[in-house]
mmCIF file of C-alpha atoms in Angstrom:
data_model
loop_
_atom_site.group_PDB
_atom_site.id
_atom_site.type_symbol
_atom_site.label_atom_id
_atom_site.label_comp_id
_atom_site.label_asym_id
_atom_site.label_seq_id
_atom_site.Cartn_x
_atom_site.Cartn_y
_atom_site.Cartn_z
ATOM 1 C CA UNK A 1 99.710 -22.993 2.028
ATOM 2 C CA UNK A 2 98.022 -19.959 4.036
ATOM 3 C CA UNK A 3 94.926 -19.598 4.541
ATOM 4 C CA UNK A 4 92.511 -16.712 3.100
ATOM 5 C CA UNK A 5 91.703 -14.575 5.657
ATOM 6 C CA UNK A 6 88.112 -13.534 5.777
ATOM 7 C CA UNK A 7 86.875 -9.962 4.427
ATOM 8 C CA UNK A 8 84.346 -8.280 5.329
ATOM 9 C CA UNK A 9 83.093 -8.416 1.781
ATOM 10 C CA UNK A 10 82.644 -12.073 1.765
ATOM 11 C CA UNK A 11 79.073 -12.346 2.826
ATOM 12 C CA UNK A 12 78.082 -9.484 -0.184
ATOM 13 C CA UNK A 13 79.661 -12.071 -2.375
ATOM 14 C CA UNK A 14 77.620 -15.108 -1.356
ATOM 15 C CA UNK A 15 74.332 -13.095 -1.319
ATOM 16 C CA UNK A 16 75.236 -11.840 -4.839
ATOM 17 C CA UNK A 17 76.142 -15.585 -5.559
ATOM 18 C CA UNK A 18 72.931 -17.416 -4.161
ATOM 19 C CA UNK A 19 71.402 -14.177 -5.632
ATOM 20 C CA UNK A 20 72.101 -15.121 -9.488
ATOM 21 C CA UNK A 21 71.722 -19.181 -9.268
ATOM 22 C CA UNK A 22 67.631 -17.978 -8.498
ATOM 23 C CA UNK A 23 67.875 -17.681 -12.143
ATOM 24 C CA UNK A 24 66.775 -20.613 -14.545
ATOM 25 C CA UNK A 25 69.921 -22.552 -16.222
ATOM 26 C CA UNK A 26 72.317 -20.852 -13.797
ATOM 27 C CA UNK A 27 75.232 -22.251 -12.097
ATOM 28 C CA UNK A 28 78.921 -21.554 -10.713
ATOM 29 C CA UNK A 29 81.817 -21.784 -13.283
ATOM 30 C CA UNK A 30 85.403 -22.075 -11.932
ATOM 31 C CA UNK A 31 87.232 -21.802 -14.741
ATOM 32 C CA UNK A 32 90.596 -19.980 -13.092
ATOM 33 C CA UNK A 33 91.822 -19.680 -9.467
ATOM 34 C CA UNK A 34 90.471 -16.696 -7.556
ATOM 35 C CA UNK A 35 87.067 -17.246 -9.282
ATOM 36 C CA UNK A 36 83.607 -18.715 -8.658
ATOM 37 C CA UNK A 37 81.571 -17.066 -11.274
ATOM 38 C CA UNK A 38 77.873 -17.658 -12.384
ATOM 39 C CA UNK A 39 76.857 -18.686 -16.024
ATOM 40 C CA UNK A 40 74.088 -20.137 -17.827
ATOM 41 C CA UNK A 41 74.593 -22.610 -20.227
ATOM 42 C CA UNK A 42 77.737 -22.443 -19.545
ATOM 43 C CA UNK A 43 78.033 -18.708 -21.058
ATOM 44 C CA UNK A 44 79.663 -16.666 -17.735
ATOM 45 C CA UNK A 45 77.378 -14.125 -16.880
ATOM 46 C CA UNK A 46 78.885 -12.751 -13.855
ATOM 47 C CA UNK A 47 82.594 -13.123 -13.338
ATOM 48 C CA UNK A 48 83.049 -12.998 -9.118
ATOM 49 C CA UNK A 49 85.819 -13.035 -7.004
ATOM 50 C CA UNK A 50 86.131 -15.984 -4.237
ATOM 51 C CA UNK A 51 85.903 -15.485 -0.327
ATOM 52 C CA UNK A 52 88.996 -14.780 1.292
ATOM 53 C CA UNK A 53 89.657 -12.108 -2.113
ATOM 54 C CA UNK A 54 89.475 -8.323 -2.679
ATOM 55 C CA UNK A 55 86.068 -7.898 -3.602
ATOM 56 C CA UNK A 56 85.518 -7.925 -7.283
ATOM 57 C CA UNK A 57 82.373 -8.056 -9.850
ATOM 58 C CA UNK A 58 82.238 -7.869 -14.227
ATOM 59 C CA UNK A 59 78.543 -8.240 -15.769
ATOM 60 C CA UNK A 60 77.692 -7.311 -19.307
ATOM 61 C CA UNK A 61 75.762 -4.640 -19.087
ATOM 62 C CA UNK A 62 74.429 -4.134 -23.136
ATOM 63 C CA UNK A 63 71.798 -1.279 -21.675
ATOM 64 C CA UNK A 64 73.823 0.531 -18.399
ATOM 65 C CA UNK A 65 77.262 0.208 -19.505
ATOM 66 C CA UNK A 66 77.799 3.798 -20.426
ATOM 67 C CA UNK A 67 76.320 4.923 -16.791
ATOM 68 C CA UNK A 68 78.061 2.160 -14.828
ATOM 69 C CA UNK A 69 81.587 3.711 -15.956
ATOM 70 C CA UNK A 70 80.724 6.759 -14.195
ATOM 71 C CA UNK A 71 81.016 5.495 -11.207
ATOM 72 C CA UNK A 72 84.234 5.733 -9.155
ATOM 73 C CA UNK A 73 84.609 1.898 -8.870
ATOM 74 C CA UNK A 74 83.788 0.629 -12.579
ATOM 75 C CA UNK A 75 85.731 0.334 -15.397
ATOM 76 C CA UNK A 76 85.954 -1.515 -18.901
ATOM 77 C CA UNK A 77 86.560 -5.276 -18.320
ATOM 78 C CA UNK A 78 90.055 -6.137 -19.104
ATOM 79 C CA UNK A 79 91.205 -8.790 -21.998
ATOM 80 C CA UNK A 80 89.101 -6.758 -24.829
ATOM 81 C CA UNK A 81 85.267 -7.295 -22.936
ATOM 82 C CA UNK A 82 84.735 -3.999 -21.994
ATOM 83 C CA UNK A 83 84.494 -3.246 -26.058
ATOM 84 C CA UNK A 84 81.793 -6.005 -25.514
ATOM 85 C CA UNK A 85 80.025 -3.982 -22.713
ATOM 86 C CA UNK A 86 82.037 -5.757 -19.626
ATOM 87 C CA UNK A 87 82.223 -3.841 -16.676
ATOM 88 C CA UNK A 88 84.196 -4.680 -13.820
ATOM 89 C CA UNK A 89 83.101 -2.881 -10.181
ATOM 90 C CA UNK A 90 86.501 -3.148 -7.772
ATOM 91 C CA UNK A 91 86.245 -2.045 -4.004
ATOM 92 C CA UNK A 92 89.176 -1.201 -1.583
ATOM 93 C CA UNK A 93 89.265 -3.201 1.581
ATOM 94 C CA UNK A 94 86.751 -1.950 3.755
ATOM 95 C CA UNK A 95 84.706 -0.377 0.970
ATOM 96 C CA UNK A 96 81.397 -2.033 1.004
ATOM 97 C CA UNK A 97 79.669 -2.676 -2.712
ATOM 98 C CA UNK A 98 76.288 -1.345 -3.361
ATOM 99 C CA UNK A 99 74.565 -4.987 -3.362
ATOM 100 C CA UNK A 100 70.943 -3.535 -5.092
ATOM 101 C CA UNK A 101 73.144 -2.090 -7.946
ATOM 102 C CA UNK A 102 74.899 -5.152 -8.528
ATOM 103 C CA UNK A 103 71.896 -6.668 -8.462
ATOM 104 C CA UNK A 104 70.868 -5.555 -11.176
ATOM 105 C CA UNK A 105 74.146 -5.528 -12.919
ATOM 106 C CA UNK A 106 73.637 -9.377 -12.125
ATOM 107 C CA UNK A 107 70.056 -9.163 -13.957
ATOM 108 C CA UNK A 108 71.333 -7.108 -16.576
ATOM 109 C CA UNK A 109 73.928 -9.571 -17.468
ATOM 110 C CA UNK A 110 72.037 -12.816 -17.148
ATOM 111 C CA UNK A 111 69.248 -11.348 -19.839
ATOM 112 C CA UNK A 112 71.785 -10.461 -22.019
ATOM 113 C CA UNK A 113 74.033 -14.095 -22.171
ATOM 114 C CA UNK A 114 71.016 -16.388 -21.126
ATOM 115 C CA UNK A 115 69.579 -18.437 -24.094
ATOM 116 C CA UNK A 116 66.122 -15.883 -24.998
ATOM 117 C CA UNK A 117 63.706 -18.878 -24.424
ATOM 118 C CA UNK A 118 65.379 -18.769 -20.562
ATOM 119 C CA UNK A 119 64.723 -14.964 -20.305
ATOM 120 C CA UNK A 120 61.447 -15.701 -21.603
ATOM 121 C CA UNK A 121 60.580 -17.507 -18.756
ATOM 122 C CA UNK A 122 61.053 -15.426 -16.093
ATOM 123 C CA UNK A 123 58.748 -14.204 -14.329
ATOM 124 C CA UNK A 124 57.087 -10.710 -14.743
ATOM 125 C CA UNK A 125 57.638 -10.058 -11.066
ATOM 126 C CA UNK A 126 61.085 -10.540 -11.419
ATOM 127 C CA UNK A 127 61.237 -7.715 -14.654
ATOM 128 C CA UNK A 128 62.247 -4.727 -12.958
#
């Protein structure tokens, strides 16, 4: 088997990684190859590509959605989510992803799956 050669990217994707398990009740979810995505409860809130991978983000984003699709790297998540809100953010090889943005796509998404009581408990430091 070959191995995955490293991108560029892959750093962005383990700060955006370590980045959403700061949030209470989250945790990675494998649930397909070419994935290492972050949920709470089990509920995906972040669906990320692996190291080694094109670069690629979805978050439900209830509030930004409409906004998001503007830009020139988002578009409806496939499989009938983007009706849901999904947007997916895909960047060309040496195209480096706006990490505060997906940031808050990341926050976005995690208020919107996360169990209220969870959201609840963050901190008021951490509402943007």
């Amino acid at each position: 088997m070959p191995s995955r050669r490293k991108n560029p990217t892959d750093a962005i994707l383990k700060e955006l990684r370590a980045f959403g398990l700061t949030y209470p009740g989250a945790h990675t979810k494998s649930p397909w190859p070419g994935h290492l995505d972050l949920a709470v409860k089990d509920k995906t809130f972040a669906f990320l590509s692996v190291e080694g991978e094109p670069f690629r983000i979805s978050c439900k984003l209830p509030q930004s959605h409409a906004t998001a699709l503007l830009l020139p790297f988002a578009e409806p998540t496939a499989y009938g989510l983007g009706k849901s809100g999904w947007v997916s953010a895909t960047f060309a090889e040496g195209e480096l992803p706006p990490v505060d943005l997906l940031k808050e796509w990341i926050d976005e998404s995690y208020r919107a799956q996360a169990p209220k009581k969870l959201v609840a408990s963050l901190s008021e430091k951490r509402k943007r």
